[in-house]
Tab-separated table of C-alpha atoms and ligand atoms in Angstrom:
chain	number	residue	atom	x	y	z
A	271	UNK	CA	8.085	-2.111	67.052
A	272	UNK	CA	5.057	-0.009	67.539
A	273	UNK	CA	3.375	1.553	64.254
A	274	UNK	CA	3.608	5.263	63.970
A	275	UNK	CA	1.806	5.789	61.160
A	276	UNK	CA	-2.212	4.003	60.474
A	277	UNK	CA	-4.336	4.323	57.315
A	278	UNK	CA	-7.267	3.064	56.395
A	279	UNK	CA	-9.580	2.624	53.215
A	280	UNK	CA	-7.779	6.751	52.692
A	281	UNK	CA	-9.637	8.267	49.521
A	282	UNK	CA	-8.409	11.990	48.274
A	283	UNK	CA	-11.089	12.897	45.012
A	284	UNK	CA	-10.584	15.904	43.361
A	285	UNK	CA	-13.896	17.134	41.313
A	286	UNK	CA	-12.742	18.017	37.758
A	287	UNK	CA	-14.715	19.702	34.258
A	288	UNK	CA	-14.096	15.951	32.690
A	289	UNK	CA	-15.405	14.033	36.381
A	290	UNK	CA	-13.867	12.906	39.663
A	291	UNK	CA	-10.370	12.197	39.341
A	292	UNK	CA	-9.811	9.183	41.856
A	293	UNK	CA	-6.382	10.535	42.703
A	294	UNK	CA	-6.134	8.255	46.330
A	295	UNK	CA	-8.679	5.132	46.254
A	296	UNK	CA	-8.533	3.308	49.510
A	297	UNK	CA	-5.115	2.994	51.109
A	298	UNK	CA	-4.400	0.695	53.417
A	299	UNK	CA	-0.791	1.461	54.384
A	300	UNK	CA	0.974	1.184	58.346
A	301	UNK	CA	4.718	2.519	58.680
A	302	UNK	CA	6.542	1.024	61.389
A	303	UNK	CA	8.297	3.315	63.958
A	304	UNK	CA	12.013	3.938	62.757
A	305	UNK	CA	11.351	2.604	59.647
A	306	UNK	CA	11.305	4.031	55.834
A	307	UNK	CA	8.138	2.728	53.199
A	308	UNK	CA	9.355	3.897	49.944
A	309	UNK	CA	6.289	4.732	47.831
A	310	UNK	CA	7.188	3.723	44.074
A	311	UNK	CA	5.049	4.208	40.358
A	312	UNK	CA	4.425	6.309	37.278
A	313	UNK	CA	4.031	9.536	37.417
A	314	UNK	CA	0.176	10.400	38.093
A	315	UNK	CA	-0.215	7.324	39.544
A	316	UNK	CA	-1.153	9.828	43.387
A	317	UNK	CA	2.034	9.493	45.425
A	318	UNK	CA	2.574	13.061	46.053
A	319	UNK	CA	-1.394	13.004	47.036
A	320	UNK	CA	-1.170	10.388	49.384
A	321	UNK	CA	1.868	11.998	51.384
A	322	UNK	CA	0.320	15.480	50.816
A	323	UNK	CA	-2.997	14.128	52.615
A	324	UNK	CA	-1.373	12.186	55.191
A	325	UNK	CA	0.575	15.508	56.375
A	326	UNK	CA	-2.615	17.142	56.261
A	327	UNK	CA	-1.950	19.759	53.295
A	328	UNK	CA	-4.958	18.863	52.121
A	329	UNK	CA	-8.305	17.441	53.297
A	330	UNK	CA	-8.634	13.237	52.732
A	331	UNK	CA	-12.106	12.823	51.362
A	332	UNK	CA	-12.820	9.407	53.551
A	333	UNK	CA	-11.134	7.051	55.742
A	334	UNK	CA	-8.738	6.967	58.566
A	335	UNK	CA	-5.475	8.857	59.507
A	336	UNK	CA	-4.031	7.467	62.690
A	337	UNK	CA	-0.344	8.806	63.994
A	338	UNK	CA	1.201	7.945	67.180
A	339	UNK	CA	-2.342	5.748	68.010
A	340	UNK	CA	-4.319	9.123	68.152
A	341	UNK	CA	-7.120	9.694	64.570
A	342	UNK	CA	-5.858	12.834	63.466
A	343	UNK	CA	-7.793	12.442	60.301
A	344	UNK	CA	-9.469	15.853	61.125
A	345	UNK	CA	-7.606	18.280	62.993
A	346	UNK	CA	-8.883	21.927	64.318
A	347	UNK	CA	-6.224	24.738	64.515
A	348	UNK	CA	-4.619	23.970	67.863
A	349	UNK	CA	-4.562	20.211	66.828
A	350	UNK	CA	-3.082	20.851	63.528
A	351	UNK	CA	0.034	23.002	64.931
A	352	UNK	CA	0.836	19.997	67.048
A	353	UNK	CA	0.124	17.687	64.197
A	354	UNK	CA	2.454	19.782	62.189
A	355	UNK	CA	5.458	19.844	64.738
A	356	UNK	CA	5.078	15.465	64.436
A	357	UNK	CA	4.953	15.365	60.414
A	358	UNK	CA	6.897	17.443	57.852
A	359	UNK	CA	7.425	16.982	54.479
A	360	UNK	CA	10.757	17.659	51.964
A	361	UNK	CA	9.878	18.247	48.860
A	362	UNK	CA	11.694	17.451	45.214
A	363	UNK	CA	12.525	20.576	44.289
A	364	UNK	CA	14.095	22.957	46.669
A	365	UNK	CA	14.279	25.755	44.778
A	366	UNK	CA	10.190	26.373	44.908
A	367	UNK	CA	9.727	25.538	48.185
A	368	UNK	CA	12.148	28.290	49.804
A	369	UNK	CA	11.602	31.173	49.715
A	370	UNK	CA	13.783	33.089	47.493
A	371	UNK	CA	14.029	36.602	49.490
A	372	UNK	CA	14.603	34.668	53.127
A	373	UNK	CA	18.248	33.685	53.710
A	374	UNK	CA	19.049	30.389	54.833
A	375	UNK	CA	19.017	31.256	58.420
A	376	UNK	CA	15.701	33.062	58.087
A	377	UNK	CA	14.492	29.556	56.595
A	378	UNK	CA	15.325	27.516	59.247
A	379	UNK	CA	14.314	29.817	62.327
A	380	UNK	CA	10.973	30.543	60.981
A	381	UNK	CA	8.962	27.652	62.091
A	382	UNK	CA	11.429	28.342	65.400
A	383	UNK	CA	9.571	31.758	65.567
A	384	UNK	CA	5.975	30.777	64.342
A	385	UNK	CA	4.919	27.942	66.322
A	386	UNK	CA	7.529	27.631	69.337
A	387	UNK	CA	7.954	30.433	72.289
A	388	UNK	CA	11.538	29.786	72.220
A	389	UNK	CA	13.798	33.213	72.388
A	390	UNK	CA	15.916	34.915	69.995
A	391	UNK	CA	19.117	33.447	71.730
A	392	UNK	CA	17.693	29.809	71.645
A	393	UNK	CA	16.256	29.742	68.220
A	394	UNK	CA	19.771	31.086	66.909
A	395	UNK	CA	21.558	28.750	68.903
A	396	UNK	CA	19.019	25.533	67.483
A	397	UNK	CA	19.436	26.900	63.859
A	398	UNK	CA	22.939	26.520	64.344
A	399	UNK	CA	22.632	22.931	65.526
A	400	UNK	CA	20.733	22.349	62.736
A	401	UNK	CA	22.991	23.745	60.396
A	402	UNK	CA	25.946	21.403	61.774
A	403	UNK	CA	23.181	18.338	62.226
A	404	UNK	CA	22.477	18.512	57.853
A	405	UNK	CA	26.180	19.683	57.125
A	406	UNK	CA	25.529	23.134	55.542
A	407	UNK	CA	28.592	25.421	56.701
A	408	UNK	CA	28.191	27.872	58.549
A	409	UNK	CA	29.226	30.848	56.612
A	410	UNK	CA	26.279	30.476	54.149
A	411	UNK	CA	23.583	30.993	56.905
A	412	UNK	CA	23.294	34.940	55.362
A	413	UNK	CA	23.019	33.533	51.803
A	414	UNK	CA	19.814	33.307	49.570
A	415	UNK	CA	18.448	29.993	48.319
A	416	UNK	CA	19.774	30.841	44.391
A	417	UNK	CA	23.588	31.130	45.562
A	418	UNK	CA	23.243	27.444	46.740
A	419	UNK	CA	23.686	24.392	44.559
A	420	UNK	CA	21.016	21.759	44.168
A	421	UNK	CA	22.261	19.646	46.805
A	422	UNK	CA	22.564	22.123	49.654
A	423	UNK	CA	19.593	23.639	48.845
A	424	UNK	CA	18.357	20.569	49.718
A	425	UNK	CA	20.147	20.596	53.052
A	426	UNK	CA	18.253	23.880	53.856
A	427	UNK	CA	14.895	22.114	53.539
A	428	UNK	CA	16.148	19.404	55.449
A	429	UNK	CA	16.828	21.372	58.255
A	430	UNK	CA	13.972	23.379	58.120
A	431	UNK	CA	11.999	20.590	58.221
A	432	UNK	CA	13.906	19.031	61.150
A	433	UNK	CA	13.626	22.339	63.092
A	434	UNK	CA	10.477	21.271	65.880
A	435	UNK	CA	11.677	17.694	65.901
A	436	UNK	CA	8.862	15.537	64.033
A	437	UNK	CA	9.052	11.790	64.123
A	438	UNK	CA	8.151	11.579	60.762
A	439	UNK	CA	8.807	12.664	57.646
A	440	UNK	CA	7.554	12.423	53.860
A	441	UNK	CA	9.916	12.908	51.635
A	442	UNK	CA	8.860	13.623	48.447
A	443	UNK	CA	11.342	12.854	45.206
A	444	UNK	CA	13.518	14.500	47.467
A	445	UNK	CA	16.701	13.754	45.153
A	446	UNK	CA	15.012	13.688	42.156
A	447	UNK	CA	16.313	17.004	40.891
A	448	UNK	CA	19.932	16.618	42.027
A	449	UNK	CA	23.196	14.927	39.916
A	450	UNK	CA	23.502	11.453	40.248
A	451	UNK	CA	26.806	12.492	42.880
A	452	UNK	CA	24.627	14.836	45.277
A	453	UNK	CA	21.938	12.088	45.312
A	454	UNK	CA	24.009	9.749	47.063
A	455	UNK	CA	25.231	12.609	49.572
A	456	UNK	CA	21.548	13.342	50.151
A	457	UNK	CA	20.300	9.997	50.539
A	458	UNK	CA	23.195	8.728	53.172
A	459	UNK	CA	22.252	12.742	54.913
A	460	UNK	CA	18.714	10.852	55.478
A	461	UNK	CA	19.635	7.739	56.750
A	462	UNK	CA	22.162	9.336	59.206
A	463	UNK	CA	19.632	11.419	60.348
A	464	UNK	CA	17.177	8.533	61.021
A	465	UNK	CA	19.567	6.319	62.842
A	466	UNK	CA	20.434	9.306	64.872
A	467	UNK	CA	16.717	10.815	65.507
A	468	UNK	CA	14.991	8.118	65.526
A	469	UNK	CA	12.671	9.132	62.752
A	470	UNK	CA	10.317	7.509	60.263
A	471	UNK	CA	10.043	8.139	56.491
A	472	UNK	CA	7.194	7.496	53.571
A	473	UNK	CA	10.193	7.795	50.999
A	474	UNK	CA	8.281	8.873	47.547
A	475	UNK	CA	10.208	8.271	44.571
A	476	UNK	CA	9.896	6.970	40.638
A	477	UNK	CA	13.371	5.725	40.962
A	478	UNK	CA	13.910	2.231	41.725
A	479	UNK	CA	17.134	2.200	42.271
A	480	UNK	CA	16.968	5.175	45.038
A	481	UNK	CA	13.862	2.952	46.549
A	482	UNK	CA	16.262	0.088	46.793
A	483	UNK	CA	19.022	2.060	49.013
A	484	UNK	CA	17.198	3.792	51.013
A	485	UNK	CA	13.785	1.691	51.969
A	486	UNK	CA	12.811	-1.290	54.737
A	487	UNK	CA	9.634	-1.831	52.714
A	488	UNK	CA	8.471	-0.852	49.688
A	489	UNK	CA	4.605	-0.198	48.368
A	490	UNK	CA	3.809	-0.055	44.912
A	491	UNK	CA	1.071	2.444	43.742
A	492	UNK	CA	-0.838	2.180	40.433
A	493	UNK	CA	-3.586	4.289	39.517
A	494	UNK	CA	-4.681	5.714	43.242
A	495	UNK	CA	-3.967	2.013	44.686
A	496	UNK	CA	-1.810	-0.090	46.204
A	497	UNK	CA	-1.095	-3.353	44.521
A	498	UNK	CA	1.890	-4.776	45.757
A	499	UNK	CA	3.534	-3.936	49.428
A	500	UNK	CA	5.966	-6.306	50.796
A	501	UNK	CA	9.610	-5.741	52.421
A	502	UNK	CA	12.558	-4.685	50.273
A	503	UNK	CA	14.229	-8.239	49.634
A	504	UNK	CA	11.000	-9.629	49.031
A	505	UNK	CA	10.201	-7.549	46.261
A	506	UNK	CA	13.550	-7.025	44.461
A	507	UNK	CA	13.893	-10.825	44.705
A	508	UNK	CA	10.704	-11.785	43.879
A	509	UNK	CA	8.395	-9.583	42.435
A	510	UNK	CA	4.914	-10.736	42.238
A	511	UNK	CA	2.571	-8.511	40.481
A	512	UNK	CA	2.920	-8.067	36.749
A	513	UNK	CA	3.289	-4.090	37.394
A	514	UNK	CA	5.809	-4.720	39.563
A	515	UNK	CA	7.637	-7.157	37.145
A	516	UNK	CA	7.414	-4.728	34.222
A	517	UNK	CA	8.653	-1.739	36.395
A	518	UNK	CA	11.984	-3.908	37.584
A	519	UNK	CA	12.701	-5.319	34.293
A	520	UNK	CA	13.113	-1.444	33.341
A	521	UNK	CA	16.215	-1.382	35.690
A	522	UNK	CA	19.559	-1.086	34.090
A	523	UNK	CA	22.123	-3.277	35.314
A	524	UNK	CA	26.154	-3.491	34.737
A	525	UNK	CA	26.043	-6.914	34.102
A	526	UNK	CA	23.926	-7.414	30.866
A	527	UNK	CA	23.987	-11.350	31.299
A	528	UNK	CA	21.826	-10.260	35.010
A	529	UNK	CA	19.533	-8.545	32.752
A	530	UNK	CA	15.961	-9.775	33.171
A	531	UNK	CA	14.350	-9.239	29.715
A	532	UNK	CA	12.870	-6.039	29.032
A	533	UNK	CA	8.913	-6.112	29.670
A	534	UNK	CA	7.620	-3.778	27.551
A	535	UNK	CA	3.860	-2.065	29.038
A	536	UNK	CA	1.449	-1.885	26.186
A	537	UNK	CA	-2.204	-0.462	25.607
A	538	UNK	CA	-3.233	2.859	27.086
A	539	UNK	CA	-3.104	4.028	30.675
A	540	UNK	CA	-6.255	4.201	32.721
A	541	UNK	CA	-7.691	7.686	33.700
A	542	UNK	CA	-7.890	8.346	37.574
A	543	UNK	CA	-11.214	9.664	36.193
A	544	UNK	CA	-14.383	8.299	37.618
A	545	UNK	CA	-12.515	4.458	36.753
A	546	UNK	CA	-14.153	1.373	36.597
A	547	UNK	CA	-14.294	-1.807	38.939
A	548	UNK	CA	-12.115	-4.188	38.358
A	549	UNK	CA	-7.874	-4.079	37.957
A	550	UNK	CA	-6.867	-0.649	36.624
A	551	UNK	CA	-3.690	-2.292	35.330
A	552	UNK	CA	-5.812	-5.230	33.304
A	553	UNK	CA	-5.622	-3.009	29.861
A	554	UNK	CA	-1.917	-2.960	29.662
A	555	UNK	CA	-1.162	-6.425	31.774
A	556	UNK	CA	-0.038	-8.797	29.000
A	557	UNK	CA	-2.060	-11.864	31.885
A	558	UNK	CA	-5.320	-10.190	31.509
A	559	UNK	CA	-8.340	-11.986	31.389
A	560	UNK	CA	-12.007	-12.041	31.835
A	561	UNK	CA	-11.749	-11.965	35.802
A	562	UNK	CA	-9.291	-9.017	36.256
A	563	UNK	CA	-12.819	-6.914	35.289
A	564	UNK	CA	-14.072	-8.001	38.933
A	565	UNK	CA	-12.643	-5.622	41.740
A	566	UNK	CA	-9.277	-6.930	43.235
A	567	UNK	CA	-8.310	-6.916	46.501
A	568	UNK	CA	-5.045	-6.324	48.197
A	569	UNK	CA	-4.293	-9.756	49.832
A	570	UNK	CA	-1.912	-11.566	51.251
A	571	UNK	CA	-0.421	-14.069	48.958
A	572	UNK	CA	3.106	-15.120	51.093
A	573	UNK	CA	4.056	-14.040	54.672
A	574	UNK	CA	3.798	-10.135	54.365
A	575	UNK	CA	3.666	-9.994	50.974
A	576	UNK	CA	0.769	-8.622	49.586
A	577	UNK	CA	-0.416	-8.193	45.956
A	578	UNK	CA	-3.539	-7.239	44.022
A	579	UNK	CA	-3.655	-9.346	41.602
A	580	UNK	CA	-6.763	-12.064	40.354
A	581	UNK	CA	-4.065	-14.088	38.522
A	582	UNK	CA	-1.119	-13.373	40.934
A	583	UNK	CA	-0.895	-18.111	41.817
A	584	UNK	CA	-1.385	-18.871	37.898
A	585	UNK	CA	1.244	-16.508	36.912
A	586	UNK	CA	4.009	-16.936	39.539
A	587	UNK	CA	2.849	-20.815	40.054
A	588	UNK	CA	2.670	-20.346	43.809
B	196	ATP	N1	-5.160	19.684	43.190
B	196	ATP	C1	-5.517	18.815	42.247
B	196	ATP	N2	-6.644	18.991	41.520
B	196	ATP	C2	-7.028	18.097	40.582
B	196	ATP	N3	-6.356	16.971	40.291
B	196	ATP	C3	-5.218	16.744	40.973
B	196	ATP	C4	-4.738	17.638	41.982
B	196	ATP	N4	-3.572	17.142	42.481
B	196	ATP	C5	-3.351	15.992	41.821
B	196	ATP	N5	-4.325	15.747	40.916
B	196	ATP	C6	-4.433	14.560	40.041
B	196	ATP	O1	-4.318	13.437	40.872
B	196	ATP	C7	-3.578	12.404	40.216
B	196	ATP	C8	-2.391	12.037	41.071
B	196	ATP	O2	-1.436	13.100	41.076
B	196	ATP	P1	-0.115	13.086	41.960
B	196	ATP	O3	0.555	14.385	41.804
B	196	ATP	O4	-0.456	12.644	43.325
B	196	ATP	O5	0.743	11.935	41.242
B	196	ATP	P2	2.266	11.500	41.480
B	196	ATP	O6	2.255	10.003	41.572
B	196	ATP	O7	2.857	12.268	42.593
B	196	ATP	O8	2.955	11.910	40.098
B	196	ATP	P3	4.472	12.420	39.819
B	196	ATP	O9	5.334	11.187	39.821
B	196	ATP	O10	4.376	13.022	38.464
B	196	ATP	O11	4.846	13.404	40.888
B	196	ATP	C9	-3.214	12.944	38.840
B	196	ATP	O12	-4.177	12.502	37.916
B	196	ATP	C10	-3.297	14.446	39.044
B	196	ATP	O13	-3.617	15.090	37.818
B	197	MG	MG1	4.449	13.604	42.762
């Protein structure tokens, strides 16, 4: 399988009053065609920036953006509507990213009507295949986003965002804000709608259980980097990096003997603000020592499984 989606050394800053907050700080990441990377860690930690940049709603500050083998990592006008028919995004919470006076049809025909030349007889007849592709029935398409509940609001933005066919699709905590029941519904709507489009997903979510149904890999984000990426089994069954650990061992599970013991983060969280060399996690990593002030690469410790981690042998005895 081809990769659809190349990134390299990707840095998003944002200036702020207190200093540069280092929100994205070199990403190396490559999706595989057909595939879903779910994008996992604590809140702040710059998932929403990295999937905002790669979709191009806003600027990266360095590095590289390829899609499809083409750099798109800057885009005029013309480039960007094509860019934008290739890569949506679905966002967490439905409710603020529809607008509340359009109805649902007027939702999902608009980017029909903005940046297609299809007529008024083929864009209704695509909304409806849309409507009957994400399972929202028929006699809502006249209804306004705030009649809806949670879950088919969430088919709305699905289907808008499916409306000029992109290959690829961020989907940010896109299940986040629904009941534990309309998360499931959601989540099997996505993977129905890959196997039968063909598409590929950077899957953002805090939840590790949702990462765990719904990803082929998995990269794990601390601080504006990456410091563990490795496929799904690899990291469920064997965790390597002591973030990783902690944020696993935070997992409920029905069967309390199956329970690894509880690793408990201590010491203060790291700004993104102007931060220093060396391993952002070392002041909360109960391994830490005088080397994890050194900058730490992402490398490849076992067969596609790579951590960032100076003490990542001693601690797993690999
Ligand atoms: N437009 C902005 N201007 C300044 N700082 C920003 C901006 N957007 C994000 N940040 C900062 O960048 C960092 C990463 O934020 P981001 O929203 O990407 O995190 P996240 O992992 O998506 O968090 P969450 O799980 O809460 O959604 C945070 O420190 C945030 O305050
Ligand atoms: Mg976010």
């Amino acid at each position: 399988m081809s990769n659809l989606l190349e990134i390299e050394h990707l840095k998003k800053y944002f200036k702020s009053a207190r200093g540069t907050v280092h929100a994205v700080d070199d990403v190396n990441l490559t999706i595989e065609e057909g595939k879903t990377v779910g994008l996992v860690g604590e809140s702040g930690c710059g998932k929403s920036t990295l999937g905002r940049t790669i979709v191009h709603l806003q600027e990266s500050t360095d590095g590289v953006i390829r899609f499809a083998g083409k750099d798109v990592t800057h885009l005029d006008k013309k480039q960007m509507l094509e860019f934008r028919k290739n890569a949506q995004i679905i966002f967490q919470d439905p409710y603020s990213s529809l607008d509340p006076r359009q109805t649902v049809q007027d939702i999902i025909q608009e980017p029909l009507r903005l940046l297609t030349d299809m007529g008024k007889a083929e864009i209704e007849k695509k909304s409806e295949e849309l409507m009957d592709l994400v399972g929202i029935e028929k006699r809502l398409r006249m209804s306004y986003p705030h009649e809806l509940d949670g879950g088919r609001r969430q088919r709305v933005g699905i289907a808008r965002a499916l409306a000029l066919n992109p290959k690829f699709i961020v989907c940010d905590e896109p299940v986040s804000s629904l009941d534990v029941s309309i998360q499931a519904q959601i989540l099997n709507l996505l993977m129905d709608l890959q196997d039968q489009l063909g598409l590929t997903y950077l899957f953002i979510t805090h939840d590790m259980s949702v990462v765990r149904h719904i990803s082929d890999y998995i990269c794990v984000m601390y601080l504006g980097q990456m410091i563990e990426k490795t496929d799904k089994k690899s990291l469920f069954d064997k965790p390597l990096h002591p973030y990783t650990k902690a944020l696993l061992s935070a997992i409920p599970t029905v069967d309390i003997d199956a329970q690894p013991e509880r690793i408990q983060l201590k010491g203060e969280i790291n700004s993104p603000i102007d931060p220093k060399p060396g391993c952002r996690f070392a002041k909360r990593c109960p391994y830490a020592q005088h080397c994890c002030h050194e900058p730490v690469p992402l490398t490849e410790v076992e067969p596609g499984h790579f951590v960032a981690c100076h003490r990542v042998k001693e601690i797993n005895q690999l």
